[in-house]
């Protein structure tokens, strides 16, 4: 595709049932950021950092919902090389 028009990353804490856990200054258990990814880029940085607490488990979802018209659309392939 030429441009991913509606890309979204969602971080969900796996500690929802532990009432004594605070997620990064009382944020909710789910964080979400949306962005666009132009065709000439193979990576992007989020506008603001995601907040992850040490020694906790998270589920990361990358949602690619809508893309611009490309010459050869195909299924997306995702590679996450580091989370730090």
CSV table of N, CA and C in Angstrom, one decimal:
chain,number,residue,atom,x,y,z
A,1,UNK,N,0.8,-1.2,0.0
A,1,UNK,CA,0.0,0.0,0.0
A,1,UNK,C,0.9,1.2,0.0
A,2,UNK,N,0.3,2.3,-0.5
A,2,UNK,CA,1.1,3.6,-0.6
A,2,UNK,C,1.2,4.2,0.8
A,3,UNK,N,0.1,4.3,1.5
A,3,UNK,CA,0.1,4.9,2.9
A,3,UNK,C,-0.9,4.1,3.8
A,4,UNK,N,-0.4,3.7,5.0
A,4,UNK,CA,-1.3,3.2,6.0
A,4,UNK,C,-2.0,4.4,6.6
A,5,UNK,N,-3.3,4.6,6.3
A,5,UNK,CA,-4.0,5.8,6.7
A,5,UNK,C,-4.4,5.7,8.2
A,6,UNK,N,-4.7,4.5,8.7
A,6,UNK,CA,-5.2,4.4,10.1
A,6,UNK,C,-4.4,3.3,10.7
A,7,UNK,N,-3.2,3.6,11.2
A,7,UNK,CA,-2.5,2.6,12.0
A,7,UNK,C,-2.6,2.9,13.5
A,8,UNK,N,-2.7,1.9,14.3
A,8,UNK,CA,-2.9,2.2,15.7
A,8,UNK,C,-2.1,1.1,16.5
A,9,UNK,N,-1.5,1.6,17.6
A,9,UNK,CA,-0.8,0.7,18.5
A,9,UNK,C,-1.6,0.8,19.8
A,10,UNK,N,-1.8,-0.4,20.4
A,10,UNK,CA,-2.6,-0.5,21.7
A,10,UNK,C,-1.7,-1.3,22.6
A,11,UNK,N,-1.5,-0.8,23.8
A,11,UNK,CA,-0.8,-1.5,24.9
A,11,UNK,C,-1.8,-1.8,26.0
A,12,UNK,N,-2.0,-3.1,26.3
A,12,UNK,CA,-2.9,-3.5,27.4
A,12,UNK,C,-2.1,-4.2,28.5
A,13,UNK,N,-2.3,-3.7,29.7
A,13,UNK,CA,-1.7,-4.3,30.9
A,13,UNK,C,-2.4,-5.6,31.2
A,14,UNK,N,-1.6,-6.6,31.5
A,14,UNK,CA,-2.1,-7.9,31.8
A,14,UNK,C,-2.4,-8.0,33.3
A,15,UNK,N,-2.2,-7.0,34.1
A,15,UNK,CA,-2.5,-7.0,35.5
A,15,UNK,C,-3.7,-6.2,35.9
A,16,UNK,N,-4.8,-6.4,35.1
A,16,UNK,CA,-6.0,-5.6,35.4
A,16,UNK,C,-6.7,-6.0,36.7
A,17,UNK,N,-6.5,-7.2,37.2
A,17,UNK,CA,-7.1,-7.7,38.4
A,17,UNK,C,-6.4,-7.3,39.7
A,18,UNK,N,-5.2,-6.8,39.6
A,18,UNK,CA,-4.4,-6.4,40.8
A,18,UNK,C,-4.7,-5.0,41.1
A,19,UNK,N,-5.4,-4.7,42.2
A,19,UNK,CA,-5.8,-3.4,42.5
A,19,UNK,C,-4.7,-2.5,43.1
A,20,UNK,N,-3.6,-3.1,43.5
A,20,UNK,CA,-2.5,-2.4,44.1
A,20,UNK,C,-1.5,-1.9,43.0
A,21,UNK,N,-1.7,-2.3,41.8
A,21,UNK,CA,-0.8,-1.9,40.7
A,21,UNK,C,-1.3,-0.6,40.1
A,22,UNK,N,-0.4,0.4,40.1
A,22,UNK,CA,-0.7,1.7,39.4
A,22,UNK,C,0.1,1.7,38.1
A,23,UNK,N,-0.5,2.0,37.0
A,23,UNK,CA,0.1,2.0,35.7
A,23,UNK,C,0.5,3.4,35.4
A,24,UNK,N,1.8,3.7,35.6
A,24,UNK,CA,2.4,4.9,35.1
A,24,UNK,C,1.6,6.2,35.5
A,25,UNK,N,1.7,6.6,36.7
A,25,UNK,CA,1.0,7.8,37.2
A,25,UNK,C,-0.5,7.7,36.9
A,26,UNK,N,-1.1,6.6,37.3
A,26,UNK,CA,-2.6,6.4,37.3
A,26,UNK,C,-3.2,6.4,35.9
A,27,UNK,N,-2.5,6.1,34.9
A,27,UNK,CA,-3.1,5.9,33.6
A,27,UNK,C,-3.9,4.7,33.6
A,28,UNK,N,-4.8,4.6,32.6
A,28,UNK,CA,-5.7,3.4,32.5
A,28,UNK,C,-4.8,2.2,32.1
A,29,UNK,N,-5.5,1.0,32.2
A,29,UNK,CA,-4.8,-0.2,31.8
A,29,UNK,C,-4.6,-0.4,30.3
A,30,UNK,N,-5.1,0.5,29.5
A,30,UNK,CA,-5.0,0.4,28.1
A,30,UNK,C,-4.6,1.8,27.5
A,31,UNK,N,-3.5,1.7,26.8
A,31,UNK,CA,-2.9,3.0,26.1
A,31,UNK,C,-3.1,2.8,24.6
A,32,UNK,N,-3.4,3.9,23.9
A,32,UNK,CA,-3.6,3.8,22.5
A,32,UNK,C,-3.0,5.0,21.8
A,33,UNK,N,-2.4,4.8,20.7
A,33,UNK,CA,-1.9,5.9,19.9
A,33,UNK,C,-2.1,5.6,18.4
A,34,UNK,N,-2.6,6.6,17.7
A,34,UNK,CA,-2.8,6.4,16.2
A,34,UNK,C,-1.8,7.2,15.4
A,35,UNK,N,-1.5,6.7,14.2
A,35,UNK,CA,-0.5,7.4,13.4
A,35,UNK,C,-0.8,6.9,11.9
A,36,UNK,N,-0.1,7.7,11.0
A,36,UNK,CA,-0.1,7.3,9.6
A,36,UNK,C,1.3,6.9,9.2
A,37,UNK,N,1.4,6.0,8.3
A,37,UNK,CA,2.7,5.5,7.9
A,37,UNK,C,2.8,5.7,6.4
A,38,UNK,N,3.5,6.7,5.9
A,38,UNK,CA,3.7,6.9,4.4
A,38,UNK,C,4.4,5.7,3.8
A,39,UNK,N,4.2,5.6,2.5
A,39,UNK,CA,4.8,4.4,1.7
A,39,UNK,C,6.3,4.5,1.7
A,40,UNK,N,6.9,5.7,1.8
A,40,UNK,CA,8.3,5.8,1.7
A,40,UNK,C,9.0,5.5,3.0
A,41,UNK,N,8.3,5.2,4.0
A,41,UNK,CA,8.9,4.9,5.3
A,41,UNK,C,8.7,3.5,5.7
A,42,UNK,N,9.7,2.9,6.3
A,42,UNK,CA,9.5,1.5,6.8
A,42,UNK,C,9.4,1.4,8.3
A,43,UNK,N,9.5,2.6,9.0
A,43,UNK,CA,9.3,2.6,10.4
A,43,UNK,C,8.8,4.0,10.8
A,44,UNK,N,8.4,4.1,12.1
A,44,UNK,CA,8.0,5.4,12.6
A,44,UNK,C,8.1,5.4,14.1
A,45,UNK,N,8.3,6.5,14.7
A,45,UNK,CA,8.3,6.7,16.1
A,45,UNK,C,6.9,7.3,16.5
A,46,UNK,N,6.5,6.9,17.7
A,46,UNK,CA,5.2,7.4,18.2
A,46,UNK,C,5.4,8.8,18.7
A,47,UNK,N,4.4,9.6,18.7
A,47,UNK,CA,4.4,11.0,19.1
A,47,UNK,C,4.8,11.2,20.5
A,48,UNK,N,4.3,10.3,21.4
A,48,UNK,CA,4.7,10.3,22.8
A,48,UNK,C,5.0,8.9,23.2
A,49,UNK,N,5.9,8.7,24.2
A,49,UNK,CA,6.2,7.4,24.6
A,49,UNK,C,5.1,6.6,25.3
A,50,UNK,N,5.1,5.3,25.2
A,50,UNK,CA,4.2,4.5,25.9
A,50,UNK,C,4.8,4.2,27.3
A,51,UNK,N,3.9,4.0,28.3
A,51,UNK,CA,4.4,3.8,29.6
A,51,UNK,C,4.3,2.4,30.0
A,52,UNK,N,5.4,1.7,30.3
A,52,UNK,CA,5.4,0.4,30.7
A,52,UNK,C,6.1,0.3,32.1
A,53,UNK,N,5.5,-0.4,33.0
A,53,UNK,CA,6.1,-0.6,34.3
A,53,UNK,C,7.0,-1.9,34.3
A,54,UNK,N,8.1,-1.8,35.1
A,54,UNK,CA,9.0,-2.9,35.2
A,54,UNK,C,8.3,-4.1,35.9
A,55,UNK,N,8.7,-5.3,35.4
A,55,UNK,CA,8.2,-6.6,35.9
A,55,UNK,C,6.7,-6.8,35.8
A,56,UNK,N,6.1,-6.2,34.7
A,56,UNK,CA,4.7,-6.4,34.4
A,56,UNK,C,4.6,-7.0,33.0
A,57,UNK,N,3.5,-7.6,32.7
A,57,UNK,CA,3.3,-8.2,31.4
A,57,UNK,C,2.3,-7.3,30.6
A,58,UNK,N,2.6,-7.2,29.3
A,58,UNK,CA,1.7,-6.4,28.5
A,58,UNK,C,1.4,-7.1,27.2
A,59,UNK,N,0.3,-6.8,26.6
A,59,UNK,CA,-0.1,-7.3,25.3
A,59,UNK,C,0.0,-6.1,24.4
A,60,UNK,N,0.8,-6.2,23.3
A,60,UNK,CA,0.9,-5.1,22.3
A,60,UNK,C,0.1,-5.5,21.0
A,61,UNK,N,-0.7,-4.6,20.6
A,61,UNK,CA,-1.5,-4.9,19.4
A,61,UNK,C,-1.2,-3.8,18.4
A,62,UNK,N,-0.8,-4.2,17.2
A,62,UNK,CA,-0.6,-3.2,16.1
A,62,UNK,C,-1.8,-3.4,15.1
A,63,UNK,N,-2.6,-2.4,15.0
A,63,UNK,CA,-3.8,-2.5,14.2
A,63,UNK,C,-3.6,-1.7,12.9
A,64,UNK,N,-3.7,-2.3,11.8
A,64,UNK,CA,-3.6,-1.6,10.5
A,64,UNK,C,-5.0,-1.7,9.8
A,65,UNK,N,-5.8,-0.7,10.0
A,65,UNK,CA,-7.2,-0.7,9.7
A,65,UNK,C,-7.5,-0.3,8.2
A,66,UNK,N,-6.8,0.7,7.7
A,66,UNK,CA,-7.2,1.3,6.4
A,66,UNK,C,-5.9,1.8,5.7
A,67,UNK,N,-5.8,1.5,4.5
A,67,UNK,CA,-4.7,2.0,3.7
A,67,UNK,C,-5.1,2.6,2.4
A,68,UNK,N,-4.2,3.5,1.9
A,68,UNK,CA,-4.5,4.1,0.6
A,68,UNK,C,-4.3,3.1,-0.5
A,69,UNK,N,-4.8,3.5,-1.7
A,69,UNK,CA,-4.7,2.6,-2.8
A,69,UNK,C,-3.3,2.4,-3.3
A,70,UNK,N,-2.8,1.2,-3.4
A,70,UNK,CA,-1.5,0.9,-3.8
A,70,UNK,C,-1.6,0.1,-5.1
A,71,UNK,N,-0.5,-0.1,-5.7
A,71,UNK,CA,-0.4,-0.9,-7.0
A,71,UNK,C,-0.5,-2.4,-6.7
A,72,UNK,N,0.0,-2.8,-5.6
A,72,UNK,CA,0.1,-4.2,-5.2
A,72,UNK,C,-0.2,-4.4,-3.7
A,73,UNK,N,-1.5,-4.2,-3.3
A,73,UNK,CA,-1.8,-4.4,-1.9
A,73,UNK,C,-1.6,-5.9,-1.5
A,74,UNK,N,-1.1,-6.1,-0.3
A,74,UNK,CA,-0.9,-7.4,0.3
A,74,UNK,C,-1.1,-7.4,1.8
A,75,UNK,N,-1.1,-8.5,2.4
A,75,UNK,CA,-1.2,-8.6,3.8
A,75,UNK,C,0.0,-7.9,4.5
A,76,UNK,N,-0.3,-7.2,5.6
A,76,UNK,CA,0.9,-6.6,6.3
A,76,UNK,C,1.7,-7.6,7.0
A,77,UNK,N,3.0,-7.2,7.1
A,77,UNK,CA,4.0,-8.0,7.9
A,77,UNK,C,4.6,-7.1,9.0
A,78,UNK,N,4.6,-7.5,10.2
A,78,UNK,CA,5.0,-6.7,11.3
A,78,UNK,C,6.3,-7.2,11.9
A,79,UNK,N,7.2,-6.4,12.1
A,79,UNK,CA,8.5,-6.8,12.8
A,79,UNK,C,8.8,-5.8,13.9
A,80,UNK,N,8.8,-6.3,15.2
A,80,UNK,CA,9.1,-5.4,16.3
A,80,UNK,C,10.5,-5.9,16.8
A,81,UNK,N,11.5,-5.0,16.5
A,81,UNK,CA,12.9,-5.4,16.9
A,81,UNK,C,13.3,-5.1,18.3
A,82,UNK,N,12.6,-4.1,18.9
A,82,UNK,CA,13.0,-3.8,20.3
A,82,UNK,C,11.9,-3.1,21.0
A,83,UNK,N,11.8,-3.3,22.3
A,83,UNK,CA,10.9,-2.5,23.2
A,83,UNK,C,11.8,-2.2,24.3
A,84,UNK,N,12.0,-0.9,24.5
A,84,UNK,CA,12.9,-0.5,25.6
A,84,UNK,C,12.4,0.8,26.2
